[in-house]
Coordinates of C-alpha atoms and ligand atoms in Angstrom, one line a residue:
Chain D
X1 CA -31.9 19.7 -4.5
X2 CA -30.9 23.1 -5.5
X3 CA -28.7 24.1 -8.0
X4 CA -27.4 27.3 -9.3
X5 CA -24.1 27.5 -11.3
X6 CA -23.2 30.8 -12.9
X7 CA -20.6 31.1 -15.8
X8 CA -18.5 28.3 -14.8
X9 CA -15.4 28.4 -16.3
X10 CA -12.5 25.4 -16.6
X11 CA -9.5 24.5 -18.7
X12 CA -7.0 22.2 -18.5
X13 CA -3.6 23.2 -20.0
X14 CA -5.0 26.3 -21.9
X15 CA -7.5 24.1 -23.1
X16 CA -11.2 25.2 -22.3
X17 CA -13.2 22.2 -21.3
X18 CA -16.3 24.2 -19.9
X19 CA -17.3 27.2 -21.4
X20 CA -19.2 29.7 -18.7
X21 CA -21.7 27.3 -17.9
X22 CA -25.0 29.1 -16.6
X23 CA -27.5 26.3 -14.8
X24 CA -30.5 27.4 -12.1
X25 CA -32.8 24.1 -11.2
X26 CA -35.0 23.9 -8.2
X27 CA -36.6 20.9 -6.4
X28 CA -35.3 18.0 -8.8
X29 CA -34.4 14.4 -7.2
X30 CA -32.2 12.8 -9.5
X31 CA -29.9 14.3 -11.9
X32 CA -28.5 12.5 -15.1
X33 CA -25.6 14.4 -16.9
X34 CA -25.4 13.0 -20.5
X35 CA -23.2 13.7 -23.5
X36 CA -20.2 12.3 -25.5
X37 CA -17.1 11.5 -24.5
X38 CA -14.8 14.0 -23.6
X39 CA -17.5 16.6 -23.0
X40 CA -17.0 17.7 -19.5
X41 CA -19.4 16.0 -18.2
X42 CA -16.8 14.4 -15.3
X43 CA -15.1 17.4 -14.9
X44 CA -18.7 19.3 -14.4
X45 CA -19.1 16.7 -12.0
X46 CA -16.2 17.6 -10.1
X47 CA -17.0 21.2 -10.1
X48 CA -20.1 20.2 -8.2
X49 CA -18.5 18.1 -5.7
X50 CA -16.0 21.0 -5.2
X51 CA -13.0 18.4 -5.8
X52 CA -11.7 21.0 -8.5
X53 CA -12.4 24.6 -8.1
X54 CA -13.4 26.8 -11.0
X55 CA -11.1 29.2 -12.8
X56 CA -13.9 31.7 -12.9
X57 CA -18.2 31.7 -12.3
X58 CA -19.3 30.1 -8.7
X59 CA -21.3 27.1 -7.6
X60 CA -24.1 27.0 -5.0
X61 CA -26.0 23.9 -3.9
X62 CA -29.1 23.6 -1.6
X63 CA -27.9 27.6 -1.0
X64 CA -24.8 26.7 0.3
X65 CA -22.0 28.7 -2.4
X66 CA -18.8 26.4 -2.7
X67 CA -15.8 28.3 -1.5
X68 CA -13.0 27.8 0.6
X69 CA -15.1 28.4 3.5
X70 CA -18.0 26.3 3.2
X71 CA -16.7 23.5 1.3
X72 CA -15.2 21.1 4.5
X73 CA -18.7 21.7 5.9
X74 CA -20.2 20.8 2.2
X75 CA -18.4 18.0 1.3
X76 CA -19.1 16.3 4.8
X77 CA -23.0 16.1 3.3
X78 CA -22.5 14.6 0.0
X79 CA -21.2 11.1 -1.1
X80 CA -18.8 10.4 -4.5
X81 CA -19.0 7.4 -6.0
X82 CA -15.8 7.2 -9.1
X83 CA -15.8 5.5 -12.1
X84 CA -13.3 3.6 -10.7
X85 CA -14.5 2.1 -7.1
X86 CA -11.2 3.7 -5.4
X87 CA -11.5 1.8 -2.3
X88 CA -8.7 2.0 -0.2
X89 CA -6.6 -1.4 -1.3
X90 CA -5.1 -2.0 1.9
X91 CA -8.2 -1.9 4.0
X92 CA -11.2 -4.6 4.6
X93 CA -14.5 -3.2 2.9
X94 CA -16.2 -2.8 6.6
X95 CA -12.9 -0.8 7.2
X96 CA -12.8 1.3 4.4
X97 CA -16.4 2.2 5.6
X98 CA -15.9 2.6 9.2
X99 CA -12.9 4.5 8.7
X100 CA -14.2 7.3 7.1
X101 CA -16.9 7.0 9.3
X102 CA -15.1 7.5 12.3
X103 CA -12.8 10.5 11.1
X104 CA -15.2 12.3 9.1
X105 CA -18.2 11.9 10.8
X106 CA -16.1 11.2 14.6
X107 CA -18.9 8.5 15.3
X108 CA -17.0 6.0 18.0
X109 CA -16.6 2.8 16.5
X110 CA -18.9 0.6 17.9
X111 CA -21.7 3.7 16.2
X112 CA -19.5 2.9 13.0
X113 CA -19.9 -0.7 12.8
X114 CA -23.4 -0.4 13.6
X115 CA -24.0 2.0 10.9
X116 CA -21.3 -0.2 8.6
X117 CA -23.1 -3.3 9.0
X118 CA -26.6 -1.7 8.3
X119 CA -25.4 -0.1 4.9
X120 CA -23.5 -4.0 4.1
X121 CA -26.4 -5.6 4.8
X122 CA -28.9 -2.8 2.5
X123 CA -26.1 -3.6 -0.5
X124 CA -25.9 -7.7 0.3
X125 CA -22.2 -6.9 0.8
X126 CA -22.4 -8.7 4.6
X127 CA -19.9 -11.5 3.4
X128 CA -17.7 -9.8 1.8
X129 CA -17.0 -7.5 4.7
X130 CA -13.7 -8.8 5.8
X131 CA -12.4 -8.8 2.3
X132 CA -9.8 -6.7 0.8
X133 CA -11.1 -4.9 -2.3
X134 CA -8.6 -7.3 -4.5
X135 CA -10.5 -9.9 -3.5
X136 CA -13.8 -9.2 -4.2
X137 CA -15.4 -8.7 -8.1
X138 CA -15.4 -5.1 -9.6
X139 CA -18.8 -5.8 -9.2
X140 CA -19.1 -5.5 -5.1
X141 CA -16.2 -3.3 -4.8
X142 CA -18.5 -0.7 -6.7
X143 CA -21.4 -1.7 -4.5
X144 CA -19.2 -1.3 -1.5
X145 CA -18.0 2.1 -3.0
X146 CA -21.6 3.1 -2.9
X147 CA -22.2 1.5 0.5
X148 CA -19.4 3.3 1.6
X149 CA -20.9 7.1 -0.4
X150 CA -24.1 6.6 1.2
X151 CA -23.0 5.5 4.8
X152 CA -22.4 8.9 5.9
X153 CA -26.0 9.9 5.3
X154 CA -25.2 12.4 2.8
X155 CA -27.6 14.7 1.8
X156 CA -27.3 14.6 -1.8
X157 CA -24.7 11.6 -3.8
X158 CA -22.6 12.0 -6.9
X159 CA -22.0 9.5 -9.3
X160 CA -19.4 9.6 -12.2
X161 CA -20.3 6.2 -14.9
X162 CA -20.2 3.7 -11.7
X163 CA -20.5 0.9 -14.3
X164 CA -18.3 2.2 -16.9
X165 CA -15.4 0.1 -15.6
X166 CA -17.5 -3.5 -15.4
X167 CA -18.9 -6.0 -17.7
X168 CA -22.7 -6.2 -18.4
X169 CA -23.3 -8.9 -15.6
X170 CA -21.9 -6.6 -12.8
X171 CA -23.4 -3.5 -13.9
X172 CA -26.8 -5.4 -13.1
X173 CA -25.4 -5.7 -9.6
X174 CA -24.7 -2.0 -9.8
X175 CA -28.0 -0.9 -11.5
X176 CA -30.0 -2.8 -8.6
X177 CA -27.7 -0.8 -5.8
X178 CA -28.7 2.3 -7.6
X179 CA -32.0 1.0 -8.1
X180 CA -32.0 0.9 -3.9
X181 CA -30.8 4.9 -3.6
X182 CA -33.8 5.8 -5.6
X183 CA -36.3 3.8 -4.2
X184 CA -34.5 4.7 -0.9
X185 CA -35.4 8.4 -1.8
X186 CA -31.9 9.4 -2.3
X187 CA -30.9 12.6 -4.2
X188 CA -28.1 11.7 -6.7
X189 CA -26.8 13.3 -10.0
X190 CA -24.7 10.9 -12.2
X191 CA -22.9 11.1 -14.8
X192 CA -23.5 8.4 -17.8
X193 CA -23.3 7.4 -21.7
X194 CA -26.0 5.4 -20.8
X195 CA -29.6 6.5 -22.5
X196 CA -31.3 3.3 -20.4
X197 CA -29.2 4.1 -17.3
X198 CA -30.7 7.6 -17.8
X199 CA -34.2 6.5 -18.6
X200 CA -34.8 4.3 -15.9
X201 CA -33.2 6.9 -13.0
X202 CA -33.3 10.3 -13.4
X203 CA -36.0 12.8 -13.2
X204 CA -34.3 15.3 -15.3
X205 CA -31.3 15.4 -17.8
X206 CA -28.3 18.0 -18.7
X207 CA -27.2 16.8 -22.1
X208 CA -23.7 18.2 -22.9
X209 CA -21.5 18.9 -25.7
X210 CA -18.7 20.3 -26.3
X211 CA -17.8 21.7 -22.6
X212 CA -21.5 23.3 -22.9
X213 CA -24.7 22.3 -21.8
X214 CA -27.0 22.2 -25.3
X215 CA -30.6 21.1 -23.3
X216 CA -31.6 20.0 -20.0
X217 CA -35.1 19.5 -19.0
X218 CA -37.5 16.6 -17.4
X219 CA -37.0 13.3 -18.4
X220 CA -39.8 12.6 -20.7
X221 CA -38.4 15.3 -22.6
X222 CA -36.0 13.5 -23.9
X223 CA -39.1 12.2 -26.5
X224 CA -39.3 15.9 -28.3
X225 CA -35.9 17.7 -28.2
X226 CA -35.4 20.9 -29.0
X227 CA -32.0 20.6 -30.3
X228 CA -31.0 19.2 -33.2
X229 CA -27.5 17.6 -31.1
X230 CA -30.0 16.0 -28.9
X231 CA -31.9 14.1 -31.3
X232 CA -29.3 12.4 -32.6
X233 CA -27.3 12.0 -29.6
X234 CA -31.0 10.3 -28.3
X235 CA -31.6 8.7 -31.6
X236 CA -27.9 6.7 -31.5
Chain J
X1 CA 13.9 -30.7 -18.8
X2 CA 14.4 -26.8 -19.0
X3 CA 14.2 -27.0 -15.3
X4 CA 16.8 -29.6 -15.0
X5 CA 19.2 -27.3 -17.3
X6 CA 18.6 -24.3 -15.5
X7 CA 19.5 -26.2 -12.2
X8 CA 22.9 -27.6 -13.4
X9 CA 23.6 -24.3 -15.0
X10 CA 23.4 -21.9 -11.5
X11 CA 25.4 -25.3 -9.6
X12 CA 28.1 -24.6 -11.8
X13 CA 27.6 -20.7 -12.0
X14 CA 27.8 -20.8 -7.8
X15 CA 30.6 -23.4 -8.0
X16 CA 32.5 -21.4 -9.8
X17 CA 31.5 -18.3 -7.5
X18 CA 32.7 -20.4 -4.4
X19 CA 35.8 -22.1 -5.6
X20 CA 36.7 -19.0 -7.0
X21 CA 36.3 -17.2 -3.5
X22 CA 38.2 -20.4 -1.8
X23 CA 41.3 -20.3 -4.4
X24 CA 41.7 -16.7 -3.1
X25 CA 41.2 -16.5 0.3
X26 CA 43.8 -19.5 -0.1
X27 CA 46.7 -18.1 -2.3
X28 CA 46.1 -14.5 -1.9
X29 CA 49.7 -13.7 -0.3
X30 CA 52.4 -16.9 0.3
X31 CA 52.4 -17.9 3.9
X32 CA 49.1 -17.2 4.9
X33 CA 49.0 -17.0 8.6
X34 CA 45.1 -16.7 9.1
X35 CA 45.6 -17.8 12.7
X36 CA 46.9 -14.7 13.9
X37 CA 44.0 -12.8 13.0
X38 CA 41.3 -15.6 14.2
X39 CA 43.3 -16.4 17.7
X40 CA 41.3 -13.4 18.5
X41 CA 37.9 -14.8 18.0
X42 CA 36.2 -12.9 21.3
X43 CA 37.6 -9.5 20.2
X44 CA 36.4 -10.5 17.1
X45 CA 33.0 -11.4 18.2
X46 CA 32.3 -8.4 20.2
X47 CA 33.2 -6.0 17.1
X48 CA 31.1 -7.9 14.8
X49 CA 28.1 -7.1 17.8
X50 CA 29.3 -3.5 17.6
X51 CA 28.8 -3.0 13.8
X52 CA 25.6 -4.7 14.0
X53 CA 24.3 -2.5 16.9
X54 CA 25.5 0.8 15.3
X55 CA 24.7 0.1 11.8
X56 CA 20.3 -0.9 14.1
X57 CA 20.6 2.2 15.5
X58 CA 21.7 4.3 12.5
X59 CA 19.2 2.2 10.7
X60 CA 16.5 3.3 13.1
X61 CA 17.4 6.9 13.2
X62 CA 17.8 7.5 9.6
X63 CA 14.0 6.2 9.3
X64 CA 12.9 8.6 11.5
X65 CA 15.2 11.4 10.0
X66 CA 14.8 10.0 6.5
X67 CA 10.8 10.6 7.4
X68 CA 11.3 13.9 8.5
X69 CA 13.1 14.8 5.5
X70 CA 10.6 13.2 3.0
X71 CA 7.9 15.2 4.6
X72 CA 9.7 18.3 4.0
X73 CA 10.4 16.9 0.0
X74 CA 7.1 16.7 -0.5
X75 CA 5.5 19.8 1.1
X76 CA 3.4 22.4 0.1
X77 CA 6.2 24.8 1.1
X78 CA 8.3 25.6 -1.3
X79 CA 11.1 27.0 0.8
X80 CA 10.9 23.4 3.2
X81 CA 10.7 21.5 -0.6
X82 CA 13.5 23.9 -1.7
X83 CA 16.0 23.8 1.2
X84 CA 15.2 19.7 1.8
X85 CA 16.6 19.0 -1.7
X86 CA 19.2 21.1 -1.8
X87 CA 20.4 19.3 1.4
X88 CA 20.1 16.3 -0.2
X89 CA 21.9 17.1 -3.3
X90 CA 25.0 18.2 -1.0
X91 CA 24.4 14.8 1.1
X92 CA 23.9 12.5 -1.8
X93 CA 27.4 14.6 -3.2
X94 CA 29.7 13.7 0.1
X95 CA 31.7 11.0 0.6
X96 CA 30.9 9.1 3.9
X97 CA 34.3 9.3 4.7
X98 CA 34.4 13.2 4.2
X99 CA 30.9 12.9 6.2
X100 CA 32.4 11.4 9.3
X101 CA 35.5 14.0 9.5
X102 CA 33.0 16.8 8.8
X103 CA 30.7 15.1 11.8
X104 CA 33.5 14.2 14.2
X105 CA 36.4 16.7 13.8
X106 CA 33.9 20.1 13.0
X107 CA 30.7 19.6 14.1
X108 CA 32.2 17.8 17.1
X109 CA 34.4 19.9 18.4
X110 CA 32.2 23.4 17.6
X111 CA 29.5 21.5 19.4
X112 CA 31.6 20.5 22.3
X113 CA 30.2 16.7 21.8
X114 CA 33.3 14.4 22.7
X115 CA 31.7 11.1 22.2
X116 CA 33.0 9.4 18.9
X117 CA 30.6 6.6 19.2
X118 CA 27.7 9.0 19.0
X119 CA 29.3 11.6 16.4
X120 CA 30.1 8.4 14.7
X121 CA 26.7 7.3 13.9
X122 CA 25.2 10.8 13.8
X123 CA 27.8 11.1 10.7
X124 CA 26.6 7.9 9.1
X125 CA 22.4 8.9 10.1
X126 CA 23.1 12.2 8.3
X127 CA 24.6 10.6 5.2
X128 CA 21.7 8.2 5.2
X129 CA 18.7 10.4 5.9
X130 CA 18.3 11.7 2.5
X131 CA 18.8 7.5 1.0
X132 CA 16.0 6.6 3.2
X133 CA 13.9 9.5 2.6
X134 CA 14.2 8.4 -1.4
X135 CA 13.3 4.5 -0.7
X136 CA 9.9 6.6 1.1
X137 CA 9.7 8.2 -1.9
X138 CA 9.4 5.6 -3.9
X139 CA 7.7 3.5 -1.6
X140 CA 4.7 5.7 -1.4
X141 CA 4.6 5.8 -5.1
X142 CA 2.1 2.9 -4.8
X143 CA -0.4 5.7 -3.8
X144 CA -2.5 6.6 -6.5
X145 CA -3.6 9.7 -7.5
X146 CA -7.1 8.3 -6.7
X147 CA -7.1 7.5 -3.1
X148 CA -5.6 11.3 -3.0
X149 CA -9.0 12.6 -4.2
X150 CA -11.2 10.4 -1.5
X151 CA -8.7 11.6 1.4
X152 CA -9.3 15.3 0.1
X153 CA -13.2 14.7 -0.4
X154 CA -13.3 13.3 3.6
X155 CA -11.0 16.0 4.8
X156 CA -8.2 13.6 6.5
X157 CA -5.7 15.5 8.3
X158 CA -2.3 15.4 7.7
X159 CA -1.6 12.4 10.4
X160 CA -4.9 10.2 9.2
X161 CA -3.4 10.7 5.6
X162 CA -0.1 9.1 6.9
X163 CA -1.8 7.0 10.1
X164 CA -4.2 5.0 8.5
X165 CA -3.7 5.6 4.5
X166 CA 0.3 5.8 3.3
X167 CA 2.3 4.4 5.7
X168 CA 0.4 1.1 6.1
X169 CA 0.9 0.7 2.3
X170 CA 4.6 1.7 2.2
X171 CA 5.8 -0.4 4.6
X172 CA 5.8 -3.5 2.4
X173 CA 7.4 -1.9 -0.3
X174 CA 9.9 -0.6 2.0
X175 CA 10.8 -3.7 4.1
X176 CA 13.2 -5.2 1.0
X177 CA 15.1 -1.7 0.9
X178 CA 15.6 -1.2 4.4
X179 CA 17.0 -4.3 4.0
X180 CA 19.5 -3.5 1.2
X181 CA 19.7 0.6 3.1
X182 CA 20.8 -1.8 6.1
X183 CA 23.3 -3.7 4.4
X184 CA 25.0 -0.2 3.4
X185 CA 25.0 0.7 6.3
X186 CA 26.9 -2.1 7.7
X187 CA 29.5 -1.9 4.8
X188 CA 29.8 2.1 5.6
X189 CA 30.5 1.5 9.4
X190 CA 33.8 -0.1 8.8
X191 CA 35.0 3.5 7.8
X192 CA 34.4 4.2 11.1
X193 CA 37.6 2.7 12.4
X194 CA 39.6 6.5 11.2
X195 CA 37.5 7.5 14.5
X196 CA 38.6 4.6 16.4
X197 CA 34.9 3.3 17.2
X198 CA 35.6 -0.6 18.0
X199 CA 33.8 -2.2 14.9
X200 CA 34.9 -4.9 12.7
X201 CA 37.0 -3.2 10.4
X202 CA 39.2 -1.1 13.5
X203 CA 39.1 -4.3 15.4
X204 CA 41.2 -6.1 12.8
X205 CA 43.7 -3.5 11.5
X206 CA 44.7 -3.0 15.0
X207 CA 44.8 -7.2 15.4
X208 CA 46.5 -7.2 11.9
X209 CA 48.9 -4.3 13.0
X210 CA 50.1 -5.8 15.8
X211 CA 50.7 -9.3 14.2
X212 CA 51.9 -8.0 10.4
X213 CA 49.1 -9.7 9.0
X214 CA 47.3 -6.8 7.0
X215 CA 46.4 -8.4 4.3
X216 CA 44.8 -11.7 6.8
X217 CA 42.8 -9.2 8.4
X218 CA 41.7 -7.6 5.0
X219 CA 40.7 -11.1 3.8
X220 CA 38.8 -12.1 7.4
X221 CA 37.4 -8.5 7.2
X222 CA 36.0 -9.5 3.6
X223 CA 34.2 -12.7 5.4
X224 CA 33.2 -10.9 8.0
X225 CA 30.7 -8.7 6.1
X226 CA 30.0 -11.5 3.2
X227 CA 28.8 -13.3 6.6
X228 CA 26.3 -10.3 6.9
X229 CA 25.4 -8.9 4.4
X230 CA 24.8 -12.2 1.7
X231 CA 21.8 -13.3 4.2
X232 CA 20.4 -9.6 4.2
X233 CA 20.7 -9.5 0.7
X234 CA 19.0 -13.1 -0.1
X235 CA 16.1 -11.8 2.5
X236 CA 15.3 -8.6 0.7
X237 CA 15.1 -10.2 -2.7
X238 CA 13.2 -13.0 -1.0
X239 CA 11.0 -10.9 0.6
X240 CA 10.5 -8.8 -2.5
X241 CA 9.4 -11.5 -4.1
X242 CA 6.9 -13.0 -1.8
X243 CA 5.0 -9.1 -1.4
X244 CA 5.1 -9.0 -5.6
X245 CA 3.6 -12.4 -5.7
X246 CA 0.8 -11.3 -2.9
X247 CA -0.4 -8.4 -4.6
Ligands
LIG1 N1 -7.0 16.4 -15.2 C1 -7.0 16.7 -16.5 N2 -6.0 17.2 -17.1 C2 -6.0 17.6 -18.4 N3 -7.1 17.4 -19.2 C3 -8.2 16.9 -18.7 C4 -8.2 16.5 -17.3 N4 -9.5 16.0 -17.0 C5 -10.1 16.1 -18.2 N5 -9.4 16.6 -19.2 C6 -9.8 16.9 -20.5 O1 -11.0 17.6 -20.5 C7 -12.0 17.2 -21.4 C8 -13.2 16.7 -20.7 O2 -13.0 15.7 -19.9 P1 -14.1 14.9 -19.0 O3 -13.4 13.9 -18.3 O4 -14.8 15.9 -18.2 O5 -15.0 14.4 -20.1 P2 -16.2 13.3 -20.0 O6 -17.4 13.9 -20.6 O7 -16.3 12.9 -18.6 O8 -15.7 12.1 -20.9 P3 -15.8 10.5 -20.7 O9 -17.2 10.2 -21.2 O10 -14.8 10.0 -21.6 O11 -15.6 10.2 -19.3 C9 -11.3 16.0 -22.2 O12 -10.8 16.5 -23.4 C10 -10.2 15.6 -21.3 O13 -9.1 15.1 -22.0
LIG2 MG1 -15.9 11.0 -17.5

């Protein structure tokens, strides 16, 4: 993917949460945004996903600039997968997947279950598929939220902490369903606290403070920052 | 044992409640003459089937108008947000019986309608619409903020939002208090009878006037709806309980 972000401003109640953020990367496959908490790093994340506009500074992905006009057309090619799995609670899983298939994408629902039960069976979700999300452990109804992100065929997949919300035996569950983008090929960028999480995915890293980004550079080097906030935020 | 307790203790609280309701239905006046009302039992019948029908179908239009207003209260548009609760604030303001006059004897007679079945529940729809569009209200509070965000990120139009995504999970919610919105309904009809509609409560005054038995017909009126609206009540609650329980 491409990305070019030029002074991308945000603030919520007079409060500035990024500061003009300037970011040009070319030709990188997965994207890990690190930092403390309450660093932007979900709210950047929203910004690129075109959820929330910016007060000021633009955002362009894979050349395409998100503004009013392009963003229906952009937000058709990516997937979001939330901290929380924000399912829809009164629909099955296969449903929550085949609706959006059907009125997003307007395949005809016999294409949607196809393309449903192909993505349930890649994310060993097949039994679970006439569940409600209630009924099901936060575990799979984060799977199925990422069955459900990556069912459309996006082009490129977001990912804000997916495992934030879940105890360490169901973020293996998790890690292995992400583990299945990457080796899949998938482009993602997500969003973590995580130095293993970060490790063992991405290619290259934005380390955040303070609603700015301090570093960002290939993974490996995370071994020699250059910044002193780095190191220790590494070193924790 | 606290079961046991608790058991005697609402027997005696609904004895009381019953024997209460008995000692006055039976000394409420000297010389009761309940017969003269009840010797009427068919016209009695039929107006109990007339409440009930008008109080379904102002049920049923009141959802529909009650959803048109909701939309409006919840628009992007402020002047549709703006002028929908000002409405309601005058609705929610007006008597029923004020309502009905206004309905009947202005709107009526401007609009050259002469059917006072018709005005008559047009009055009581348009004092409910703006009740009905609040139990939506709080009905589709069970919508978080989150599911929001994924209908924006796919793009769902305006009827797939409602279609597939709020109304399915409002209508559990809002089964109890159409129950109770029902149940208000039927209690506002018998002001009908000042329009001369033939529900319960005209049926008997002019049974009760013609015999001098007003305050009979006040007391079989009181049954009447008790007979009604106690079973509607114990349903909502029931079902209320039973969708809390599923969830
Ligand atoms: N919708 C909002 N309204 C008001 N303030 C917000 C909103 N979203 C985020 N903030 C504030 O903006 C700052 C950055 O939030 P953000 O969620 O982007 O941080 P984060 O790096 O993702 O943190 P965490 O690791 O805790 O998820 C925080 O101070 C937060 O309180
Ligand atoms: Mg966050």
């Amino acid at each position: 993917m491409r990305i070019e972000v030029k002074g991308l401003t945000k603030s919520y109640d007079g409060k500035s949460v990024l500061n003009a953020l300037d970011l040009v990367l070319g030709d990188v496959k997965v994207i890990g945004i690190i930092g403390g908490s309450g660093c932007g790093k979900s709210t950047l994340l929203r910004q690129l996903t075109g959820i929330e506009t910016p007060e000021s500074g633009s955002v362009k992905i894979n050349g395409i600039e998100l503004n009013s006009e392009n963003l229906k057309a952009y937000q058709k090619r990516i997937g979001v997968v939330f901290q929380k799995h924000n399912l829809f609670p009164h629909l099955t899983v296969e449903e929550n997947i085949t609706l959006i298939l059907r009125k997003t994408i307007g395949m005809s629902r016999s294409e949607a279950e196809v393309r449903c039960s192909q993505v349930l069976t890649e994310f060993q979700l097949s039994d679970q598929r006439n569940k409600i999300p209630s009924k099901i452990s936060g575990g799979q109804a984060q799977r199925a939220s990422i069955a459900r992100a990556v069912a459309t065929e996006p082009d490129l997949i977001f990912l804000d902490e997916p495992t934030a919300a879940l105890d360490p035996i169901l973020t293996k569950e998790v890690l292995n369903s992400i583990q299945l983008l990457k080796s899949d090929g998938a482009e993602f960028i997500f969003v973590t606290h995580e130095m293993d999480f970060l490790r063992k995915f991405a290619d290259y890293f934005i380390f955040m403070d303070e609603g700015s980004i301090i570093e960002h550079g290939v993974i490996e080097k995370l071994e020699t920052p250059d910044t002193k906030r780095l190191k220790i935020f590494v070193r924790r | 044992m606290i079961n046991i307790l608790d058991r005697i203790q609402k027997t005696a609280a609904y004895l009381i409640l019953i024997s209460l309701f008995v000692v006055i239905l039976l000394t409420a006046t000297d010389n009761l003459r309940y017969d003269l009302i009840l010797s009427e039992g068919r016209l009695l019948f039929d107006a109990m089937i007339t409440t009930l029908w008008i109080s379904l179908v102002t049920l049923i239009l009141s959802m529909v108008f009650g959803f048109i207003f909701f939309l409006a209260m919840r628009s992007q548009i402020v002047f549709l947000k703006t002028l929908s609760n000002g409405m309601k604030e005058i609705v929610m303001g007006t008597p029923l019986l004020v309502m009905i006059f206004l309905v009947v004897y202005v709107f009526g007679i401007k609009a050259g309608i002469h059917s006072k079945l018709s005005l008559g529940i047009l009055a009581m729809t348009a004092y409910m619409a703006p009740y009905i569009a609040n139990a939506y209200e709080t009905a589709s509070a069970v919508i978080d903020e989150d599911q929001y965000t994924v209908m924006d990120l796919y793009h769902f139009n305006l009827f797939q939002r409602y279609r597939y995504i709020i109304l399915p999970q409002m209508i559990r919610p809002l089964i109890p208090s159409m129950l109770n919105n029902l149940s208000s309904i039927i209690k506002g009809s018998a002001l009908l009878k000042i329009v001369s509609i033939s529900e319960v409560s005209y049926v008997i005054t002019v049974i009760s006037n013609r015999s001098y038995a007003s305050i009979e017909g006040y007391l079989v009126m009181w049954v009447m709806y008790l007979i009604i609206t106690i079973p509607l009540s114990l349903l909502s609650a029931y079902l209320g309980r039973r969708f809390s329980h599923a969830n």
